[in-house]
Coordinates of C-alpha atoms in Angstrom, one line a residue:
Chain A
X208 CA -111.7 12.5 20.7
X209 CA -108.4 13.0 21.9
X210 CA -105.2 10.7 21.5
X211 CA -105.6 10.0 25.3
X212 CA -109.3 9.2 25.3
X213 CA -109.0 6.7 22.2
X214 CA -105.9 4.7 24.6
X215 CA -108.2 4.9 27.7
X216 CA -111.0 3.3 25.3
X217 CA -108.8 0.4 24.2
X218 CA -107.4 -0.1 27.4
X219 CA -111.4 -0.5 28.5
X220 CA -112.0 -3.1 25.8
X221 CA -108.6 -5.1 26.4
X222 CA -109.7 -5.7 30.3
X223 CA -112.5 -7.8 28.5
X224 CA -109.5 -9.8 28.2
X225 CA -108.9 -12.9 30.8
X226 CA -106.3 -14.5 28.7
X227 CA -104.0 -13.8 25.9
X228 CA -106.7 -16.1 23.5
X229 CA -109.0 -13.3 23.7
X230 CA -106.6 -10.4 23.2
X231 CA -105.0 -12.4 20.6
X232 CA -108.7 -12.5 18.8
X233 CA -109.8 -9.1 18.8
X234 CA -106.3 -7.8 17.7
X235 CA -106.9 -10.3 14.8
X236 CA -110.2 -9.5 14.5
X237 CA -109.1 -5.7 13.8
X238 CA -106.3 -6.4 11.5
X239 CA -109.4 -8.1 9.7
X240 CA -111.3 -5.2 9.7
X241 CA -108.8 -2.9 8.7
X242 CA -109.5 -1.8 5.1
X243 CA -107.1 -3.1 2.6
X244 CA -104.8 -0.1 1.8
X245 CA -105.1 0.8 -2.2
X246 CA -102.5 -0.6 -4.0
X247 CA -101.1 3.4 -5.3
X248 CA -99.8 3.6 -2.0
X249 CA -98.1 0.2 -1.6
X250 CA -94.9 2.1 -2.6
X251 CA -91.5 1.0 -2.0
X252 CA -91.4 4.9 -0.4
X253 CA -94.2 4.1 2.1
X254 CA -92.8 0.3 3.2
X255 CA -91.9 0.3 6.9
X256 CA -88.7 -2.0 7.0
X257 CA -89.1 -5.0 8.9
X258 CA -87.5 -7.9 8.6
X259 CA -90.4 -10.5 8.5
X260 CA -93.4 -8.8 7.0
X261 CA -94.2 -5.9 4.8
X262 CA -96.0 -2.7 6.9
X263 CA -97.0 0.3 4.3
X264 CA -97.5 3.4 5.9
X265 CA -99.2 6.4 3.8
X266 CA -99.9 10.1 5.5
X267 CA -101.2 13.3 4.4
X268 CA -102.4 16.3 6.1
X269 CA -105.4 18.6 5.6
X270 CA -105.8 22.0 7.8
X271 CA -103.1 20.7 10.0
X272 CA -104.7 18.1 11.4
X273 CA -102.9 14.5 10.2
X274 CA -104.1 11.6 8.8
X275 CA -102.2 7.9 8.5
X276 CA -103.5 4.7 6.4
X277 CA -101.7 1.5 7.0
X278 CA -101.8 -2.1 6.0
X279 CA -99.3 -4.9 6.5
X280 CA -98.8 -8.8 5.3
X281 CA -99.4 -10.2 8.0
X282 CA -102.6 -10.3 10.1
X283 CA -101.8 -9.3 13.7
X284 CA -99.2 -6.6 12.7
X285 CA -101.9 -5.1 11.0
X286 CA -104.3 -5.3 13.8
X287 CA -101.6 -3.5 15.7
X288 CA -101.1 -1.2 12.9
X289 CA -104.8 -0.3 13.1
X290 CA -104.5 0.5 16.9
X291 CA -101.8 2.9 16.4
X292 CA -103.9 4.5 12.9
X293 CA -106.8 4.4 15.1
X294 CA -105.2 6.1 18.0
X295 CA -103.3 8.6 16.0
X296 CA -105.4 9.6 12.7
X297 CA -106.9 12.7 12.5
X298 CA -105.1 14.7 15.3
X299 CA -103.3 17.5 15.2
X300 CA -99.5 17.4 13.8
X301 CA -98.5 19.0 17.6
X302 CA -100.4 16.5 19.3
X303 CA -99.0 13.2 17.3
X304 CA -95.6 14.6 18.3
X305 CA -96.2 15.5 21.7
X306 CA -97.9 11.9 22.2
X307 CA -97.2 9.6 24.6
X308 CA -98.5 6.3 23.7
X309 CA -98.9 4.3 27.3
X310 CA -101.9 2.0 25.9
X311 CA -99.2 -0.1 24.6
X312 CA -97.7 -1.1 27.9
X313 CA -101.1 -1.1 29.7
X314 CA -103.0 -3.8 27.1
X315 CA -99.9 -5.7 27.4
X316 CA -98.2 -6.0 24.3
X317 CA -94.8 -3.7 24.9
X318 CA -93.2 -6.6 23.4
X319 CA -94.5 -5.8 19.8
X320 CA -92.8 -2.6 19.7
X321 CA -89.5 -3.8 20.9
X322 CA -86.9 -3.7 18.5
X323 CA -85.9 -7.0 18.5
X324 CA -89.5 -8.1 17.1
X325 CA -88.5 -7.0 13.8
X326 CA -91.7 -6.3 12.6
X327 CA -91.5 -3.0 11.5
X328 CA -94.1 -1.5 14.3
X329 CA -91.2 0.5 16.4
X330 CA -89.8 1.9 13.0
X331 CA -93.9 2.6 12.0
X332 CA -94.5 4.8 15.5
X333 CA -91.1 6.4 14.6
X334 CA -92.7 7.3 10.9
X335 CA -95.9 8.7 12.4
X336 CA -94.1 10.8 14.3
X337 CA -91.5 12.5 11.9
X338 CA -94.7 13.0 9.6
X339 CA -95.5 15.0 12.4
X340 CA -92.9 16.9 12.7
X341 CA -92.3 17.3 9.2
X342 CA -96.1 18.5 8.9
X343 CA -95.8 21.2 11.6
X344 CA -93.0 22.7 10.5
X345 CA -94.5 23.3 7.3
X346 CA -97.1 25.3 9.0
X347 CA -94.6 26.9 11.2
X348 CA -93.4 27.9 7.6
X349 CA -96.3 29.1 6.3
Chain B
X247 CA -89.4 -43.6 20.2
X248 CA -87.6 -46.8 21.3
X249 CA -86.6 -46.6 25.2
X250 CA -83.1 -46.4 24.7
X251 CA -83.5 -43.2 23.2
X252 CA -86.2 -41.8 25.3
X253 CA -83.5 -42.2 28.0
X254 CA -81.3 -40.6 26.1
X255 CA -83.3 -37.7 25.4
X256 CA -84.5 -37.5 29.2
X257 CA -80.8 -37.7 30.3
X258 CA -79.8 -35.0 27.8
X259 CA -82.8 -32.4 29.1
X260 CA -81.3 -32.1 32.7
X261 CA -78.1 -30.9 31.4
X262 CA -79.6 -28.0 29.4
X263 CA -80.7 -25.3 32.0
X264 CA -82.0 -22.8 29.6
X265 CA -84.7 -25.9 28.9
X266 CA -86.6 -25.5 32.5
X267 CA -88.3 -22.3 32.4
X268 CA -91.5 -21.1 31.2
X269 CA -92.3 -18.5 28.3
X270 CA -95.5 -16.9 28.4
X271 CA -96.8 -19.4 31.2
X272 CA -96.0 -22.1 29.2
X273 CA -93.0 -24.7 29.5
X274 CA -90.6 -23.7 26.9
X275 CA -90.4 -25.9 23.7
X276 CA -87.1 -24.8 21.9
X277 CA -87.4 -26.1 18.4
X278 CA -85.2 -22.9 16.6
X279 CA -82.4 -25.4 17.0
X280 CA -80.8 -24.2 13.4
X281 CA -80.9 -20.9 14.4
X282 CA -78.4 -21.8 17.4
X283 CA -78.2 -24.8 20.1
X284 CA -78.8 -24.0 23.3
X285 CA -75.5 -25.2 25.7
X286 CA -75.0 -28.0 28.3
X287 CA -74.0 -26.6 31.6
X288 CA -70.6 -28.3 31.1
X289 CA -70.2 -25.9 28.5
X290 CA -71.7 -22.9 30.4
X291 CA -68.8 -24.3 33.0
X292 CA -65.6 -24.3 30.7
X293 CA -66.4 -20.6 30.2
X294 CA -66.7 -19.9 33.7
X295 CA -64.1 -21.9 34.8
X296 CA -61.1 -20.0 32.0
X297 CA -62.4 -16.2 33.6
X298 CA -62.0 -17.9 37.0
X299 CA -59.2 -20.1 36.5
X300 CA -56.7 -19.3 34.3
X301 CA -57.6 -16.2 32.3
X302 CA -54.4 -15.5 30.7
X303 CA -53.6 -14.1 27.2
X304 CA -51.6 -17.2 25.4
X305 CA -49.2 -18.3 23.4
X306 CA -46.1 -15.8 24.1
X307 CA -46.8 -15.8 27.6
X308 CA -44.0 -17.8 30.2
X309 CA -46.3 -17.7 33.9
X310 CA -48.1 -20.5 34.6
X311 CA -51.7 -19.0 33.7
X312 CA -51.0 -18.5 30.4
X313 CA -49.5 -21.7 29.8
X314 CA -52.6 -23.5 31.2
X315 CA -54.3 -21.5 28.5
X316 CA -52.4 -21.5 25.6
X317 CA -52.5 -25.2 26.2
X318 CA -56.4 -25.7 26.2
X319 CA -56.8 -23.4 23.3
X320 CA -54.4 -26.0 21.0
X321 CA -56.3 -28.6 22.4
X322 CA -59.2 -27.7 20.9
X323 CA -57.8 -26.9 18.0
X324 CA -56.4 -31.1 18.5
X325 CA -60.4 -31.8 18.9
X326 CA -61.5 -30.6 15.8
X327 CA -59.0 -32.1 13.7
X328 CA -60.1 -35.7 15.4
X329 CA -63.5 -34.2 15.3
X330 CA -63.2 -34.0 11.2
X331 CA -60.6 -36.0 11.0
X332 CA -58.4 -33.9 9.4
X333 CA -54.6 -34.8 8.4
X334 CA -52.9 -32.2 10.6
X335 CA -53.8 -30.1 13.5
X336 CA -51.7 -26.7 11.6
X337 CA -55.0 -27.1 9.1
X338 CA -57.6 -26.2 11.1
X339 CA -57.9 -22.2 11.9
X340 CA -60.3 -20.6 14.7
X341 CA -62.6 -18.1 13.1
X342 CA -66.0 -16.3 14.3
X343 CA -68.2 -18.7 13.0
X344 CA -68.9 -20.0 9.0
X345 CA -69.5 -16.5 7.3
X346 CA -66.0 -15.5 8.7
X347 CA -64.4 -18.5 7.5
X348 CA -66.2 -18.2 3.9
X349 CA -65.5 -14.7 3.9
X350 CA -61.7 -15.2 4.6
X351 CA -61.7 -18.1 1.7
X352 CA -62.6 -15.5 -0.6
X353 CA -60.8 -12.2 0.7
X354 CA -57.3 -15.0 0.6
X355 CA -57.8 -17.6 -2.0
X356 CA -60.4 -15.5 -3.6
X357 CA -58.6 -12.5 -4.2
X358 CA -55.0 -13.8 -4.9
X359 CA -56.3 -16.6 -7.2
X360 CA -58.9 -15.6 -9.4
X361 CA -59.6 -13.2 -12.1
X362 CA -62.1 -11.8 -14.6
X363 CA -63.9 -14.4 -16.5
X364 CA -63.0 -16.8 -13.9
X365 CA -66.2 -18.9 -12.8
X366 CA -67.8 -19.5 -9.3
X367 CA -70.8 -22.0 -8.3
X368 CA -73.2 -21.9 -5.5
X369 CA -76.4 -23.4 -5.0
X370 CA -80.1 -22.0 -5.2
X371 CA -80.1 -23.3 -1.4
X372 CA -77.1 -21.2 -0.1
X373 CA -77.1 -18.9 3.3
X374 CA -76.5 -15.5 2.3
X375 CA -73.3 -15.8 4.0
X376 CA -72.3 -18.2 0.9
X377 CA -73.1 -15.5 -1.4
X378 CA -73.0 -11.9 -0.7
X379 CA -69.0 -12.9 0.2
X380 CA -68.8 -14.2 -3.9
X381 CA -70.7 -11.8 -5.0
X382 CA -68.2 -8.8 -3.3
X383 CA -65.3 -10.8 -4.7
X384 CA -67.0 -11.0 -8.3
X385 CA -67.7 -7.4 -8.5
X386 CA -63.8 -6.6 -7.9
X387 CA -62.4 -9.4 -9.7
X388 CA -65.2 -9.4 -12.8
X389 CA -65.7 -12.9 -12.3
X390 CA -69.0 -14.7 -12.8
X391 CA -71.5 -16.5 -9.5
X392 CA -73.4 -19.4 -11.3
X393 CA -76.4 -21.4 -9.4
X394 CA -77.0 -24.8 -9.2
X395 CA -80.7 -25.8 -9.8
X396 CA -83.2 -26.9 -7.4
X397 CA -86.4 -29.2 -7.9
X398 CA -89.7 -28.8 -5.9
X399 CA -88.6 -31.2 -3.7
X400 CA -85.4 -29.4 -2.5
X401 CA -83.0 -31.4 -3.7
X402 CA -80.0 -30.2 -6.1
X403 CA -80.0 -30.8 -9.7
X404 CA -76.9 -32.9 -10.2
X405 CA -76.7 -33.4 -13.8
X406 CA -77.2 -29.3 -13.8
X407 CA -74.5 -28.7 -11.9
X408 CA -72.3 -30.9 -14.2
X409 CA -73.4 -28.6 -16.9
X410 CA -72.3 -25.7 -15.3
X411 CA -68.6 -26.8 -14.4
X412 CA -66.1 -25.5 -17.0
X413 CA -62.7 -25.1 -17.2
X414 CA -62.9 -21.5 -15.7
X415 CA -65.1 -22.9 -12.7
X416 CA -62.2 -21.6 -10.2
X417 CA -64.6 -22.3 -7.1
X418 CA -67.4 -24.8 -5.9
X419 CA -68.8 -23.1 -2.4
X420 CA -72.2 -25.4 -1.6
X421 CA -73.8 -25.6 1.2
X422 CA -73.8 -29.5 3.6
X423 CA -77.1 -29.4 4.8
X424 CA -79.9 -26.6 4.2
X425 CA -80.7 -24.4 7.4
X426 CA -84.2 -23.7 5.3
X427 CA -85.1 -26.9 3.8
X428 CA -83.0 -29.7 5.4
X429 CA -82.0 -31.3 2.4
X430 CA -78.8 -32.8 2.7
X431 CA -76.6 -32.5 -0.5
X432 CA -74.5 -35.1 -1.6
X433 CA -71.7 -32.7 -1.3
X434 CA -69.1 -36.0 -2.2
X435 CA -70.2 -35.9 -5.6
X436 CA -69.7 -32.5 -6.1
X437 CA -66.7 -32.1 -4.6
X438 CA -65.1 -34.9 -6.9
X439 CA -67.0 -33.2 -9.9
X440 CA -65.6 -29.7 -9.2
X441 CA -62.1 -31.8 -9.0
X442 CA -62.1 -33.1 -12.4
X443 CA -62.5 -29.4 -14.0
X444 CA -59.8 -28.6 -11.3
X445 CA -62.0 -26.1 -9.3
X446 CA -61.5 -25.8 -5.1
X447 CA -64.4 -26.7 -3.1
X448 CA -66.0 -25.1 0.0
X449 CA -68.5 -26.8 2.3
X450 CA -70.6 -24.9 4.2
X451 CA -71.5 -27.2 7.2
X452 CA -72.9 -24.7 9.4
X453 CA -75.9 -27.2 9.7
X454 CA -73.9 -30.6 9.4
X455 CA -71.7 -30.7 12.2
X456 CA -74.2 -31.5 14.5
X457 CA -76.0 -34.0 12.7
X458 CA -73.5 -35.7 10.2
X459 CA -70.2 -37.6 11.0
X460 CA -68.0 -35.1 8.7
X461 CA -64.5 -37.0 7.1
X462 CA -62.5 -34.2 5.5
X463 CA -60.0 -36.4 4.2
X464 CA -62.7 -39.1 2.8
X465 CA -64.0 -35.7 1.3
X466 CA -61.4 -34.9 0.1
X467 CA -62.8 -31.3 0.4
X468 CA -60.1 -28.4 -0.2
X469 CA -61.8 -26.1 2.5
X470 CA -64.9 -26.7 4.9
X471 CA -66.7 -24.3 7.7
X472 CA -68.6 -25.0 11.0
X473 CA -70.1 -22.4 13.7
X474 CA -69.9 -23.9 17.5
X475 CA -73.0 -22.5 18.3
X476 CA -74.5 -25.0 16.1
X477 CA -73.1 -27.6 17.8
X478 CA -73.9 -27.0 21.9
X479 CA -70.8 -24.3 22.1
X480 CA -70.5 -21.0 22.7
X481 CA -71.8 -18.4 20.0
X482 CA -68.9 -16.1 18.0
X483 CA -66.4 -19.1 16.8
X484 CA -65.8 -21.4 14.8
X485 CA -63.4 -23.2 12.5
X486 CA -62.3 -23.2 9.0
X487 CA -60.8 -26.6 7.6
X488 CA -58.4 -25.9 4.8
X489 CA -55.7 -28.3 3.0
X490 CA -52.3 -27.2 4.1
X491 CA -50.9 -26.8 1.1
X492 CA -53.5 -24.6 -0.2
X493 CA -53.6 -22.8 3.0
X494 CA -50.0 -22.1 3.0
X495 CA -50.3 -20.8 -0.8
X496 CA -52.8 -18.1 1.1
X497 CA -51.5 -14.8 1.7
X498 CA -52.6 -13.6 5.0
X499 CA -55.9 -11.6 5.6
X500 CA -56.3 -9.9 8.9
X501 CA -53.1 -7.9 10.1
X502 CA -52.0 -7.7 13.5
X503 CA -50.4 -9.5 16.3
X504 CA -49.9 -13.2 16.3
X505 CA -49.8 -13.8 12.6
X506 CA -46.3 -12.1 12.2
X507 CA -43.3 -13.8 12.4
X508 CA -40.8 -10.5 11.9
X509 CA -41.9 -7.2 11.7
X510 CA -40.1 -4.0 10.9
X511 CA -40.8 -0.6 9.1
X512 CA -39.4 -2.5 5.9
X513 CA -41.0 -5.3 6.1
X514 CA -43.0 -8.1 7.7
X515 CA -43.0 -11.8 8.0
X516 CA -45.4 -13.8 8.5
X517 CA -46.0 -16.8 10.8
X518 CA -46.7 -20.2 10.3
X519 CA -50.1 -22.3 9.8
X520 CA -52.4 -21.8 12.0
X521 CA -51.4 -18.7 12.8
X522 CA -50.8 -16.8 9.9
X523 CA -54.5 -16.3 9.6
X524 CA -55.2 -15.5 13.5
X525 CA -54.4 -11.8 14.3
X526 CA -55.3 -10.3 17.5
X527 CA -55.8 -12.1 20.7
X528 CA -58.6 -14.8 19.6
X529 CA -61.8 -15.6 21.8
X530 CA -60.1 -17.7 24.0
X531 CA -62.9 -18.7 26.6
X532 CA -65.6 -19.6 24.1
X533 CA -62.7 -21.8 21.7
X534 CA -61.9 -23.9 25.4
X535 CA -65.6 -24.7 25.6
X536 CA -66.0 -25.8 22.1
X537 CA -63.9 -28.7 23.3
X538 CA -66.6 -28.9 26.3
X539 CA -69.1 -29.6 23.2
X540 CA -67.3 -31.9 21.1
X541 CA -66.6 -34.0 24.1
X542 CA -70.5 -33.5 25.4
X543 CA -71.2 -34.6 21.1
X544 CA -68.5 -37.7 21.0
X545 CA -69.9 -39.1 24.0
X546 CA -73.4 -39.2 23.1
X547 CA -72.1 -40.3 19.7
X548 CA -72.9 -38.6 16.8
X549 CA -74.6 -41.8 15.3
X550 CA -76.9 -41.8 18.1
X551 CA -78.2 -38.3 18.2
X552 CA -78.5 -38.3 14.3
X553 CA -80.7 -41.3 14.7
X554 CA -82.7 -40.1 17.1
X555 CA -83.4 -36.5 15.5
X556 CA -84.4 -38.7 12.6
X557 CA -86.7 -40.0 14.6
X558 CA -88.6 -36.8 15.4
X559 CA -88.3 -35.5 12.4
X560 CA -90.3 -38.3 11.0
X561 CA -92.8 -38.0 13.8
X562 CA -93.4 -34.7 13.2
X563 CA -93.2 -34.7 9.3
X564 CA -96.0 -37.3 9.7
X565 CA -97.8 -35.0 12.1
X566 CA -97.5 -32.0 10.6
X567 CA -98.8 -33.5 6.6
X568 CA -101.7 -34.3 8.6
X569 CA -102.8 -31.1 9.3
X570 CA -105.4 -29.6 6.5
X571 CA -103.6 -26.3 4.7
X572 CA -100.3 -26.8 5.8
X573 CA -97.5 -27.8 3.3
X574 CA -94.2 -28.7 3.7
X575 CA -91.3 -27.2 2.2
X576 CA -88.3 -29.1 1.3
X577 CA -89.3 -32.9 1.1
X578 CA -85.5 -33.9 0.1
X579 CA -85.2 -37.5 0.6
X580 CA -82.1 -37.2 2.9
X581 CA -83.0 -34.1 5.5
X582 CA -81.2 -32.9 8.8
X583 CA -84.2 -32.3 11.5
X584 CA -85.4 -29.0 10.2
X585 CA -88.7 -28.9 8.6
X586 CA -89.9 -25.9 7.3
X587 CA -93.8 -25.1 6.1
X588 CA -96.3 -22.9 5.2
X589 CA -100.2 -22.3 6.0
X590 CA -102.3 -21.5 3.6
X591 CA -103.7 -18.0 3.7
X592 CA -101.8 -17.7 7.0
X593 CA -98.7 -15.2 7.2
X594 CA -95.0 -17.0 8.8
X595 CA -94.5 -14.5 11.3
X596 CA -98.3 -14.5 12.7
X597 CA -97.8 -18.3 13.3
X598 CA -94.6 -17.3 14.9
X599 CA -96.6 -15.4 17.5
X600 CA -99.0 -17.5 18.2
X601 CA -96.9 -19.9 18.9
X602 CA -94.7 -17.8 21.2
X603 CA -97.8 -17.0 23.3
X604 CA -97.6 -20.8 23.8
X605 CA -94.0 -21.2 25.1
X606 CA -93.2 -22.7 21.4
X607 CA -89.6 -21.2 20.0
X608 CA -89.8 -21.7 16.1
X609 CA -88.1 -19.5 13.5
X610 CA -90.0 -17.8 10.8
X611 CA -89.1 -15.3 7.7
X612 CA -86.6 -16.3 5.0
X613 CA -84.2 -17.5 6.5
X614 CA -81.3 -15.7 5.2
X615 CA -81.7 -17.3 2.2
X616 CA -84.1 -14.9 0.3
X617 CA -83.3 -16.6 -3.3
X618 CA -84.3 -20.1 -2.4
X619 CA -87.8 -18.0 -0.8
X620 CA -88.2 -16.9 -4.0
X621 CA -88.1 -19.8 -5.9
X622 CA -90.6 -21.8 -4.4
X623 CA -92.2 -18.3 -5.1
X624 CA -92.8 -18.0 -1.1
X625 CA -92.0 -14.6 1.4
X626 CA -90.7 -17.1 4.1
X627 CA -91.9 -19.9 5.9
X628 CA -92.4 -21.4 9.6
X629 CA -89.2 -23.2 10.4
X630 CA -89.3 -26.1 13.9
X631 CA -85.5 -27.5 13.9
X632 CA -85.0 -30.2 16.3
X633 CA -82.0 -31.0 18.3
X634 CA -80.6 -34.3 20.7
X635 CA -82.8 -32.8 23.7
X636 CA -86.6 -32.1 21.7
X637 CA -89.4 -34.8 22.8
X638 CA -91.9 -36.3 21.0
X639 CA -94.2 -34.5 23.6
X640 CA -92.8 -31.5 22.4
X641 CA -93.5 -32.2 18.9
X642 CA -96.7 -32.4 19.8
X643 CA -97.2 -29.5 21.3
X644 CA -96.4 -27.9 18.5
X645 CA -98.9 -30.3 16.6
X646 CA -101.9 -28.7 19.4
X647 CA -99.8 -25.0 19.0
X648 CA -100.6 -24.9 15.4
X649 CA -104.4 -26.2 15.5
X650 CA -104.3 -22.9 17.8
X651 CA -103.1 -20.7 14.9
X652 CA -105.7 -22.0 12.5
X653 CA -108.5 -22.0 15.0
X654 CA -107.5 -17.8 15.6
X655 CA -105.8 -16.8 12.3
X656 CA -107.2 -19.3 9.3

């Protein structure tokens, strides 16, 4: 699937949604369901600063397509976390660049990525991104 | 809640603006009171009212404007030495809030008085703005940052401290009231204590002004520090207490205009208490309408609000043990209203959103004090702070707000 057909399929399960309860519970619910990241990539290299709770962000890339683990403290940063992982794992380096995330503002939850949240999730999306770049360029060096 | 104070309280509300709106379709309960206050409109109004009245730059000016200005500004300065009770009005000097007045304590006093070896004590409760400052002056100077003790409850460990006072203890910098626990300290004690080994002492009473009726000279305290933003002001000022004669031993810290009493090529001269240490054209507006909030504090009474917060925070500690998982940290047996707590298996800052989704404004993380998180061995915890205008109703929102976060997150 492409970046914009995994946002247009979380966009379809949020308007499941009537109130911010239920949003509130699947994000949770994911966060939940995210795999515990192992603890040889909890390194201080891979922490995300926030200013509230810990987000650990591990990528590597294999035949220039990217991948991204994450895990965080708390619960509903990482159910966030796991949107963005879900959204852009496993895509191509160009296309992680080139991405523009509008899920974020459709579901409703812009806030979380402002910068005044502190939570790491603005700086995380920045991460993603210059491992991006930094991935493609290798190939453009190769 | 006994009527007189629910009138009080209701009375109070009305004159807070920021207080009638919603957040997140929810009526707005504001309990990050430590954090800052919010401000009467009277307040609101004395800033409006210097930009539209008599915005002038003071003190050398001779037109009428800047005479009405200069002469609000010194009254203020007249306010908080009534409002501490100070000796003299030349002993209070306008800063940006606590940190600036701790950090000019040490980049003055500091700096000019002590050397290597020479001792300074803090507490395990402190704001990092009553550290990082000491620690900066320790790594220039070589001197040495000692901590008072804590117990579980929150409360300092006086017979500690006495231990650690030695004749090189140059400075005793301890904080009034806890902006993470709410312990009050019984900072008389230690002041008189730091006295007898001849040390200077520095209150931090970013959290005390607003709460506690604060007697410098009954004190006896050589400096003391307040933010107005704490207090119903305006945010970006404050005031540093300091005895004259100590303040006058001082040399001057910022450079510039206003603090100078001569100044050529050669040399300069400096100008007299208070305004040796105010360089630069101060914040004018926002030290007028601290006045605003002393008067909107002296006329409630300080006695009264204090009683009442106690009130609520008594309510709520009540409320809040109740709930299964939940523990309180900081059970000191005198507290300003702040009460901070954890969850079990829940993370601070995912109760802070839930919350937030509910209109309710609490603070959560560590607080700026990241060594008193870590010996409780905790990463932060969920603060509610409650100030003259909170309800009982509102506490128990937040009572119904955190059933929420254990029903969703536990």
């Amino acid at each position: 699937m492409t970046i914009n057909e995994i946002q247009d399929e979380i966009i379809e399960d949020f308007e499941l949604f009537d109130d911010w309860e239920g949003k509130y519970e699947y994000i949770i619910d994911l966060g939940k369901k995210l795999p515990e990241m192992s603890d040889e990539y909890k390194t201080d290299e891979n922490i995300i600063k926030g200013c509230q709770s810990v987000v650990w962000l591990h990528a590597y890339e294999k035949e220039g397509i990217v991948y991204f683990e994450a895990d965080s403290q708390a619960i509903i940063v990482k159910g966030l976390v796991s949107m963005l992982t879900k959204v852009l794992s496993g895509q191509k380096a160009e296309d992680i660049w080139n991405a523009d995330l509008y899920f974020i503002d459709k579901v409703g939850l812009a806030g979380h990525l402002a910068q005044t949240r502190s939570n790491g999730l603005a700086s995380m999306l920045k991460q993603m991104k210059t491992y991006a770049l930094a991935f493609s360029s290798k190939e453009f060096k190769v | 809640m006994s009527s007189s104070n629910h009138i009080i309280s209701a009375k109070v509300r009305e004159q807070f603006p920021i207080l009638h709106q919603e957040i997140n379709g929810k009526p707005l309960v504001y309990f990050d009171n430590a954090a800052t206050t919010q401000k009467p409109q009277v307040v609101i109004d004395a800033i409006s009212g210097y930009y539209s009245g008599y915005n002038a730059n003071i003190h050398r000016g001779i037109h009428h404007l800047a005479e009405k200005a200069t002469s609000a500004f010194e009254q203020t300065r007249k306010g908080i030495q009534r409002f501490l009770n100070a000796a003299k009005q030349e002993e209070i000097i306008f800063t940006y809030g606590t940190t600036d007045g701790i950090n000019l304590i040490a980049q003055t006093y500091g700096r000019a008085f002590l050397n290597e070896g020479d001792e300074i004590i803090i507490s395990t409760m402190e704001h990092h703005s009553n550290i990082v400052p000491w620690q900066m002056l320790c790594e220039e100077k070589g001197c040495i940052l000692k901590v008072i003790p804590i117990n579980d409850e929150g409360e300092l460990l006086m017979e500690e401290y006495k231990k650690l006072l030695t004749n090189k203890t140059k400075i005793v910098s301890v904080v009034y009231a806890s902006n993470a626990l709410g312990t009050v300290n019984p900072v008389k004690d230690i002041i008189d204590a730091a006295h007898e080994v001849g040390a200077v002492t520095i209150i931090d009473a970013a959290q005390a002004t607003s709460h506690i009726k604060i007697d410098v000279q009954q004190l006896d305290t050589d400096f003391l520090c307040f933010s107005a933003h704490k207090l119903y002001g305006p945010t970006g000022m404050g005031a540093l207490y300091g005895k004259e004669d100590l303040l006058n031993k001082m040399p001057p810290w910022r450079g510039g205009g206003e603090m100078i009493k001569e100044v050529s090529f050669e040399k300069t001269t400096y100008n007299e208490l208070p305004y040796k240490f105010e360089a630069g054209t101060p914040n004018i507006a926002d030290v007028i309408a601290l006045q605003t909030a002393l008067d909107f504090v002296n006329e409630l009474g300080l006695e009264n609000i204090a009683s009442y917060e106690q009130e609520l925070l008594e309510y709520a500690t009540e409320a809040l043990e109740a709930i299964e998982g939940l523990t309180i940290i900081g059970k000191a047996k005198e507290k300003v209203s702040v009460i901070s707590f954890i969850m079990d298996g829940i993370h601070p800052q995912d109760i802070g959103v839930i919350l937030d989704q509910q209109g309710i404004a609490i603070r959560t993380g560590h607080h700026c004090t990241q060594p008193l998180m870590q010996r409780f061995g905790i990463v932060g915890t969920s603060r509610a702070s409650f100030a003259v205008y909170n309800t009982k109703e509102e506490v128990d929102k937040l009572v119904a707000g955190l059933q929420k976060v254990k029903r969703l997150l536990a």
